[in-house]
Amino acid sequence: MEFRIERSALTEAVSWAARVLPVRSPVPVLGGLLLDTEAADGGGRLRISGLDYEASARVDVEAEVLRPGKVLVMGRRLLDICKVLPEGPVECAVEGSRFTVSGDGARFGLSVLPLDDYPALPPLPRVRGAVDAELFAAAVADVAVAAGRDDTLPVLTGIRLGLDGDTMTLAATDRYRFAVRTLPWKATSAGESADVIVSARRLTEIARSLSRSGLVSVALDAGSAGFEHAGRRTTVRLLEGRLPRHEKLFAMEDPAVAVVDRARLTEAVKRVSVVADGDSPVQMTFSRADASVTLRAGYEDDVASQRLPADLAGAEELTVAFNPGYLADALASFAAPSLRLLLLGAGQRAMITDAAGPEETVTAGAGTGGAGTGTHRHLLMSVKPQLA
């Protein structure tokens, strides 16, 4: 094997494929990246593949192939080398039992791993349709903040990926909060549907790495999900189980509705949380008469407060309180200029949405949830206010 390629193209491809490699593995070859070259008129193709027991990645890039072939080398070591190579063209070749990488006077050698011991890359599941790459990445990021971090409950560390006609639904919950985002997508056939759970960490990495312009192909079968875009293909094993359905939780009968500037509220929460020890709450008191919300946090002499403009409908005054970290995460997942907060009262559910207009509020039993057609909804549990 021998090929030439630009250092930047090689580094980007190796970096993308290496992200699925296990940090530690009892099987040494799983720490390897498979480099496979194919000659063609006017150039050639370099394919780099990596996998572990949970995920796989494959990327194709153009390269000048002088001698086609395959080689398996330690992936993270190759990535370290790529990062320090001089800019410009790089020459790579297999010389006996060594893989050499050289460019602009710098030269590195890597030992070759046994190809016969390397497992076959899993195939891409059946393609179900395609979704806009940037929109998909933003939606995954929006809901991932609500996913659990406790590996003893694996299903709660996942994101629900639901397909129904021309709508994709992403949802995540750690039992204390619940985020849902819907977005359009293009199904390959009418009546396409699915309901699976994908690791939030893996899906976030995948979506972010594919967040270029264009469409991402979405593939699913009974055990895995696959995504493909611009010469990059990745698969990930599905998590077992199901997340709770959000429809009934999101149905809120006769809530008070507050409208607040998102950026100002986000800064205020960050500011008053400085005195919130541990998980002590941030209290929010909405006043219809004053058209304001007052945020408070802290105890005794160590306190902070800030007042902001806010419109309130459905109540004259209402006080709720939230875990400051959960509230900050929720607010940071929105980009709309203003947010609606649907409030039932202290110790009860509260929903944040970027949907416009209180007329979209739907009562319980209507079946579509309290935020109507809003594409992004984040449910939080209000805790008991502890400030006078």
Coordinates of C-alpha atoms in Angstrom, one line a residue:
M1 CA 0.0 0.0 0.0
E2 CA 1.1 3.5 -0.8
F3 CA -0.8 6.8 -1.2
R4 CA -0.5 10.6 -1.0
I5 CA -3.0 12.9 0.6
E6 CA -3.2 16.4 2.1
R7 CA -2.4 16.5 5.8
S8 CA -5.7 18.4 6.7
A9 CA -7.8 15.8 4.8
L10 CA -6.0 12.9 6.5
T11 CA -6.3 14.4 9.9
E12 CA -10.0 15.2 9.6
A13 CA -10.8 11.6 8.3
V14 CA -8.7 9.9 11.0
S15 CA -10.2 12.1 13.7
W16 CA -13.7 11.3 12.6
A17 CA -13.2 7.5 12.5
A18 CA -11.2 7.4 15.7
R19 CA -14.0 8.8 17.8
V20 CA -15.7 5.4 18.0
L21 CA -12.5 3.6 19.3
P22 CA -12.7 2.3 22.8
V23 CA -10.4 4.0 25.3
R24 CA -9.5 0.6 26.7
S25 CA -10.3 -2.8 25.2
P26 CA -9.3 -6.4 26.1
V27 CA -9.2 -7.0 22.3
P28 CA -6.1 -5.0 21.0
V29 CA -7.2 -4.9 17.4
L30 CA -10.4 -2.9 18.4
G31 CA -8.0 0.0 19.1
G32 CA -7.0 0.0 15.4
L33 CA -8.2 1.9 12.3
L34 CA -8.5 0.0 9.1
L35 CA -7.0 1.9 6.1
D36 CA -8.2 0.6 2.7
T37 CA -7.1 2.2 -0.6
E38 CA -8.4 1.7 -4.0
A39 CA -6.9 3.1 -7.2
A40 CA -8.9 4.9 -9.9
D41 CA -8.4 6.9 -13.0
G42 CA -7.2 10.4 -12.0
G43 CA -6.7 9.5 -8.3
G44 CA -8.2 7.1 -5.9
R45 CA -10.0 6.6 -2.6
L46 CA -8.9 6.1 0.9
R47 CA -11.4 4.5 3.3
I48 CA -10.8 4.6 7.0
S49 CA -12.9 2.5 9.4
G50 CA -13.1 1.9 13.1
L51 CA -15.4 0.1 15.5
D52 CA -16.0 -1.1 19.0
Y53 CA -18.8 -3.2 20.5
E54 CA -21.2 -0.3 20.5
A55 CA -20.5 1.7 17.3
S56 CA -18.7 1.8 14.0
A57 CA -17.5 4.6 11.7
R58 CA -16.4 4.7 8.1
V59 CA -15.2 7.7 6.0
D60 CA -14.2 7.9 2.4
V61 CA -11.7 10.6 1.2
E62 CA -9.9 11.3 -2.1
A63 CA -6.3 10.3 -2.2
E64 CA -3.6 9.7 -4.8
V65 CA -3.2 5.9 -4.6
L66 CA 0.1 4.5 -5.9
R67 CA -0.3 1.0 -4.6
P68 CA -3.7 -0.2 -3.4
G69 CA -4.0 -2.3 -0.3
K70 CA -5.1 -2.5 3.4
V71 CA -3.5 -1.9 6.7
L72 CA -4.5 -1.9 10.3
V73 CA -2.8 0.5 12.7
M74 CA -3.4 1.8 16.2
G75 CA -5.9 4.6 15.7
R76 CA -5.2 7.0 18.5
R77 CA -1.4 6.8 17.8
L78 CA -2.1 7.6 14.1
L79 CA -4.3 10.5 15.2
D80 CA -1.6 11.9 17.4
I81 CA 0.8 11.7 14.5
C82 CA -1.6 13.5 12.1
K83 CA -2.0 16.3 14.6
V84 CA 1.7 17.2 14.6
L85 CA 2.5 16.6 10.9
P86 CA 3.6 19.7 9.0
E87 CA 1.0 21.2 6.7
G88 CA 1.0 20.0 3.1
P89 CA 1.1 16.7 1.3
V90 CA 1.6 13.5 3.3
E91 CA 3.0 10.2 1.9
C92 CA 1.9 7.0 3.6
A93 CA 3.1 3.5 2.8
V94 CA 3.4 -0.1 4.2
E95 CA 7.1 -1.1 4.4
G96 CA 7.4 -4.7 5.7
S97 CA 5.7 -4.7 9.1
R98 CA 5.7 -1.0 9.4
F99 CA 3.3 1.7 8.3
T100 CA 5.2 5.0 7.5
V101 CA 3.8 8.5 7.5
S102 CA 6.0 11.3 6.2
G103 CA 5.7 14.9 5.1
D104 CA 8.0 18.0 4.7
G105 CA 11.0 16.2 6.3
A106 CA 9.1 14.6 9.2
R107 CA 8.8 10.8 9.2
F108 CA 6.9 8.4 11.5
G109 CA 6.6 4.6 11.7
L110 CA 3.8 2.6 13.2
S111 CA 3.6 -1.1 13.8
V112 CA 1.0 -3.0 11.8
L113 CA -1.8 -5.0 13.5
P114 CA -2.9 -8.4 12.2
L115 CA -5.7 -7.9 9.7
D116 CA -7.1 -11.5 10.1
D117 CA -8.1 -10.7 13.7
Y118 CA -10.1 -7.6 12.8
P119 CA -13.9 -8.1 12.8
A120 CA -16.0 -7.1 9.8
L121 CA -17.6 -3.7 10.0
P122 CA -21.4 -4.0 10.6
P123 CA -23.5 -3.2 7.5
L124 CA -25.7 -0.1 7.4
P125 CA -29.3 -1.0 8.4
R126 CA -32.2 -0.3 6.0
V127 CA -32.4 3.4 5.1
R128 CA -35.7 4.8 6.3
G129 CA -35.3 8.4 5.0
A130 CA -33.3 11.6 5.3
V131 CA -33.2 14.7 7.5
D132 CA -31.5 18.1 7.2
A133 CA -28.0 17.7 8.8
E134 CA -27.9 21.1 10.6
L135 CA -31.5 20.8 11.8
F136 CA -30.9 17.3 13.1
A137 CA -27.7 18.3 15.0
A138 CA -29.5 21.3 16.6
A139 CA -32.5 19.1 17.6
V140 CA -30.3 16.4 19.2
A141 CA -28.4 19.0 21.2
D142 CA -31.7 20.5 22.4
V143 CA -33.0 17.3 23.9
A144 CA -29.7 15.7 25.0
V145 CA -29.5 18.1 28.0
A146 CA -32.4 16.2 29.6
A147 CA -30.9 12.7 29.2
G148 CA -29.8 10.8 32.3
R149 CA -26.1 10.3 33.2
D150 CA -26.6 7.2 35.4
D151 CA -25.4 4.1 33.6
T152 CA -27.3 1.9 36.0
L153 CA -30.4 2.9 34.2
P154 CA -29.2 2.7 30.6
V155 CA -32.5 3.5 28.9
L156 CA -32.6 6.9 30.6
T157 CA -29.2 7.8 29.1
G158 CA -30.7 7.5 25.6
I159 CA -32.7 9.7 23.2
R160 CA -35.9 8.4 21.8
L161 CA -35.9 8.6 18.0
G162 CA -39.4 8.3 16.7
L163 CA -40.4 8.3 13.0
D164 CA -44.0 8.8 12.0
G165 CA -44.8 9.8 8.4
D166 CA -43.0 13.1 7.7
T167 CA -42.2 13.9 11.3
M168 CA -39.2 12.9 13.4
T169 CA -39.5 13.1 17.2
L170 CA -36.5 13.3 19.5
A171 CA -37.1 13.0 23.3
A172 CA -35.0 12.5 26.4
T173 CA -35.7 12.4 30.2
D174 CA -33.8 11.7 33.4
R175 CA -37.2 11.5 35.4
Y176 CA -36.8 15.1 36.6
R177 CA -37.0 16.8 33.3
F178 CA -38.3 15.9 29.8
A179 CA -37.3 17.5 26.5
V180 CA -39.0 16.9 23.2
R181 CA -38.2 18.2 19.8
T182 CA -40.1 17.5 16.5
L183 CA -38.7 18.2 13.1
P184 CA -39.6 17.4 9.5
W185 CA -37.9 14.7 7.6
K186 CA -38.2 12.9 4.2
A187 CA -39.3 9.2 4.5
T188 CA -38.2 6.8 1.8
S189 CA -41.8 5.4 1.6
A190 CA -45.2 6.3 2.8
G191 CA -46.1 5.1 6.3
E192 CA -42.5 4.8 7.5
S193 CA -42.5 4.5 11.3
A194 CA -40.1 3.5 14.1
D195 CA -39.6 4.1 17.8
V196 CA -36.1 3.3 19.1
I197 CA -33.6 4.5 21.8
V198 CA -30.1 5.6 20.9
S199 CA -27.4 6.5 23.4
A200 CA -27.5 10.3 23.9
R201 CA -23.7 10.5 24.0
R202 CA -23.3 8.6 20.8
L203 CA -26.1 10.4 19.0
T204 CA -24.8 13.8 20.1
E205 CA -21.3 12.9 18.7
I206 CA -22.8 11.6 15.5
A207 CA -25.1 14.5 14.9
R208 CA -22.4 17.1 15.6
S209 CA -19.9 15.3 13.3
L210 CA -22.4 15.3 10.4
S211 CA -23.8 18.8 10.9
R212 CA -22.9 20.1 7.5
S213 CA -25.2 21.3 4.8
G214 CA -27.3 18.6 3.0
L215 CA -29.2 15.6 4.1
V216 CA -28.3 12.8 6.5
S217 CA -29.6 9.4 5.6
V218 CA -31.2 7.6 8.6
A219 CA -31.2 3.8 8.7
L220 CA -32.7 1.6 11.3
D221 CA -33.2 -2.1 12.1
A222 CA -34.1 -4.1 15.2
G223 CA -30.7 -3.7 16.8
S224 CA -28.9 -0.7 15.4
A225 CA -29.2 2.8 13.9
G226 CA -27.1 4.1 11.1
F227 CA -26.4 7.6 9.7
E228 CA -24.7 8.5 6.4
H229 CA -23.7 11.9 5.0
A230 CA -21.0 13.2 2.5
G231 CA -18.9 10.0 2.5
R232 CA -19.2 9.4 6.2
R233 CA -21.1 6.4 7.6
T234 CA -21.6 5.4 11.2
T235 CA -23.7 2.8 13.1
V236 CA -24.6 2.6 16.8
R237 CA -26.2 -0.2 18.8
L238 CA -29.7 0.6 20.1
L239 CA -30.5 0.6 23.8
E240 CA -33.1 -1.8 25.1
G241 CA -36.3 -0.5 26.7
R242 CA -38.6 2.4 26.1
L243 CA -38.9 5.9 27.5
P244 CA -42.1 7.0 29.1
R245 CA -44.5 8.6 26.6
H246 CA -44.6 12.4 27.0
E247 CA -48.1 13.1 25.6
K248 CA -50.0 12.9 29.0
L249 CA -47.2 14.6 30.9
F250 CA -47.2 17.5 28.4
A251 CA -51.0 17.9 28.5
M252 CA -51.5 20.8 31.0
E253 CA -55.1 22.0 31.8
D254 CA -55.5 25.7 32.3
P255 CA -51.9 26.7 33.0
A256 CA -50.8 30.2 33.7
V257 CA -48.7 31.4 30.8
A258 CA -45.7 33.7 31.2
V259 CA -43.7 35.2 28.3
V260 CA -40.2 36.3 29.0
D261 CA -37.2 37.5 27.0
R262 CA -34.9 34.4 26.7
A263 CA -31.5 36.1 26.8
R264 CA -32.4 38.3 29.8
L265 CA -33.9 35.4 31.7
T266 CA -30.8 33.2 31.0
E267 CA -28.5 35.8 32.3
A268 CA -30.6 36.5 35.4
V269 CA -30.7 32.8 36.3
K270 CA -26.9 32.6 35.9
R271 CA -26.4 35.7 38.0
V272 CA -28.6 34.8 41.0
S273 CA -27.4 31.2 41.0
V274 CA -24.1 32.3 42.2
V275 CA -25.4 32.3 45.8
A276 CA -27.4 29.0 45.3
D277 CA -25.6 26.4 47.3
G278 CA -25.7 22.9 45.9
D279 CA -29.1 22.3 44.4
S280 CA -30.9 25.0 46.4
P281 CA -33.6 26.4 44.1
V282 CA -34.0 29.6 42.1
Q283 CA -37.4 31.1 42.9
M284 CA -39.4 32.9 40.3
T285 CA -42.3 35.2 41.3
F286 CA -44.5 36.4 38.4
S287 CA -46.8 39.4 38.8
R288 CA -49.5 40.3 36.3
A289 CA -50.0 43.7 37.8
D290 CA -46.3 44.7 37.6
A291 CA -45.7 42.8 34.3
S292 CA -42.6 41.3 35.9
V293 CA -40.8 38.3 37.2
T294 CA -38.5 38.5 40.2
L295 CA -35.8 35.8 40.6
R296 CA -34.4 35.1 44.0
A297 CA -31.8 32.6 45.3
G298 CA -29.8 32.0 48.5
Y299 CA -30.6 31.9 52.2
E300 CA -30.3 34.3 55.2
D301 CA -27.7 37.0 54.4
D302 CA -26.3 35.3 51.3
V303 CA -29.0 36.2 48.8
A304 CA -29.4 37.5 45.2
S305 CA -32.4 38.8 43.3
Q306 CA -33.2 40.3 39.9
R307 CA -36.4 41.7 38.4
L308 CA -37.2 41.4 34.7
P309 CA -40.2 42.3 32.5
A310 CA -42.6 39.5 32.0
D311 CA -46.2 39.1 30.8
L312 CA -48.5 36.8 32.8
A313 CA -51.9 35.5 31.7
G314 CA -54.1 33.1 33.6
A315 CA -53.2 34.2 37.1
E316 CA -52.6 37.4 39.1
E317 CA -49.4 36.2 40.7
L318 CA -47.6 32.9 40.7
T319 CA -44.4 31.6 42.4
V320 CA -42.4 28.6 41.2
A321 CA -38.9 27.4 41.9
F322 CA -36.5 25.2 40.0
N323 CA -33.2 23.4 40.4
P324 CA -30.8 26.1 39.0
G325 CA -28.7 23.7 36.9
Y326 CA -31.8 22.1 35.3
L327 CA -33.3 25.5 34.6
A328 CA -30.1 26.8 33.1
D329 CA -29.7 23.7 30.9
A330 CA -33.3 24.1 29.6
L331 CA -33.0 27.8 28.8
A332 CA -29.6 27.2 27.0
S333 CA -31.3 24.7 24.7
F334 CA -33.5 27.4 23.2
A335 CA -32.7 30.0 20.6
A336 CA -35.9 31.9 20.2
P337 CA -36.0 35.6 21.3
S338 CA -38.7 35.0 23.8
L339 CA -40.0 32.0 25.7
R340 CA -43.4 30.9 27.0
L341 CA -43.6 29.2 30.4
L342 CA -46.7 27.2 31.1
L343 CA -47.1 27.0 34.8
L344 CA -49.4 25.0 37.1
G345 CA -47.9 26.2 40.4
A346 CA -45.3 25.3 43.0
G347 CA -44.3 21.7 43.1
Q348 CA -46.1 21.0 39.8
R349 CA -45.1 20.6 36.2
A350 CA -43.8 23.6 34.2
M351 CA -43.1 23.7 30.5
I352 CA -40.8 25.9 28.5
T353 CA -41.5 26.3 24.8
D354 CA -40.6 28.5 21.9
A355 CA -44.0 28.2 20.4
A356 CA -45.8 31.5 19.8
G357 CA -49.2 32.5 21.2
P358 CA -51.1 31.3 24.2
E359 CA -53.9 30.1 21.9
E360 CA -51.8 27.0 21.2
T361 CA -52.3 25.8 24.8
V362 CA -54.2 22.5 24.7
T363 CA -56.2 21.1 27.7
A364 CA -55.6 17.7 29.0
G365 CA -57.3 14.9 27.0
A366 CA -56.8 16.7 23.7
G367 CA -53.9 14.4 22.9
T368 CA -51.3 16.8 21.6
G369 CA -49.8 18.2 24.7
G370 CA -49.7 21.6 26.3
A371 CA -47.5 23.3 23.8
G372 CA -49.5 22.6 20.7
T373 CA -47.5 22.9 17.5
G374 CA -44.3 24.0 19.3
T375 CA -41.3 22.1 17.9
H376 CA -39.3 22.3 21.0
R377 CA -40.7 21.7 24.5
H378 CA -38.9 21.2 27.8
L379 CA -40.8 20.0 30.9
L380 CA -39.4 20.7 34.4
M381 CA -40.8 19.9 37.8
S382 CA -41.2 22.9 40.0
V383 CA -39.8 22.4 43.5
K384 CA -41.2 23.9 46.7
P385 CA -40.0 27.5 47.1
Q386 CA -37.9 28.0 50.2
L387 CA -37.7 31.8 50.3
A388 CA -40.1 34.0 52.0

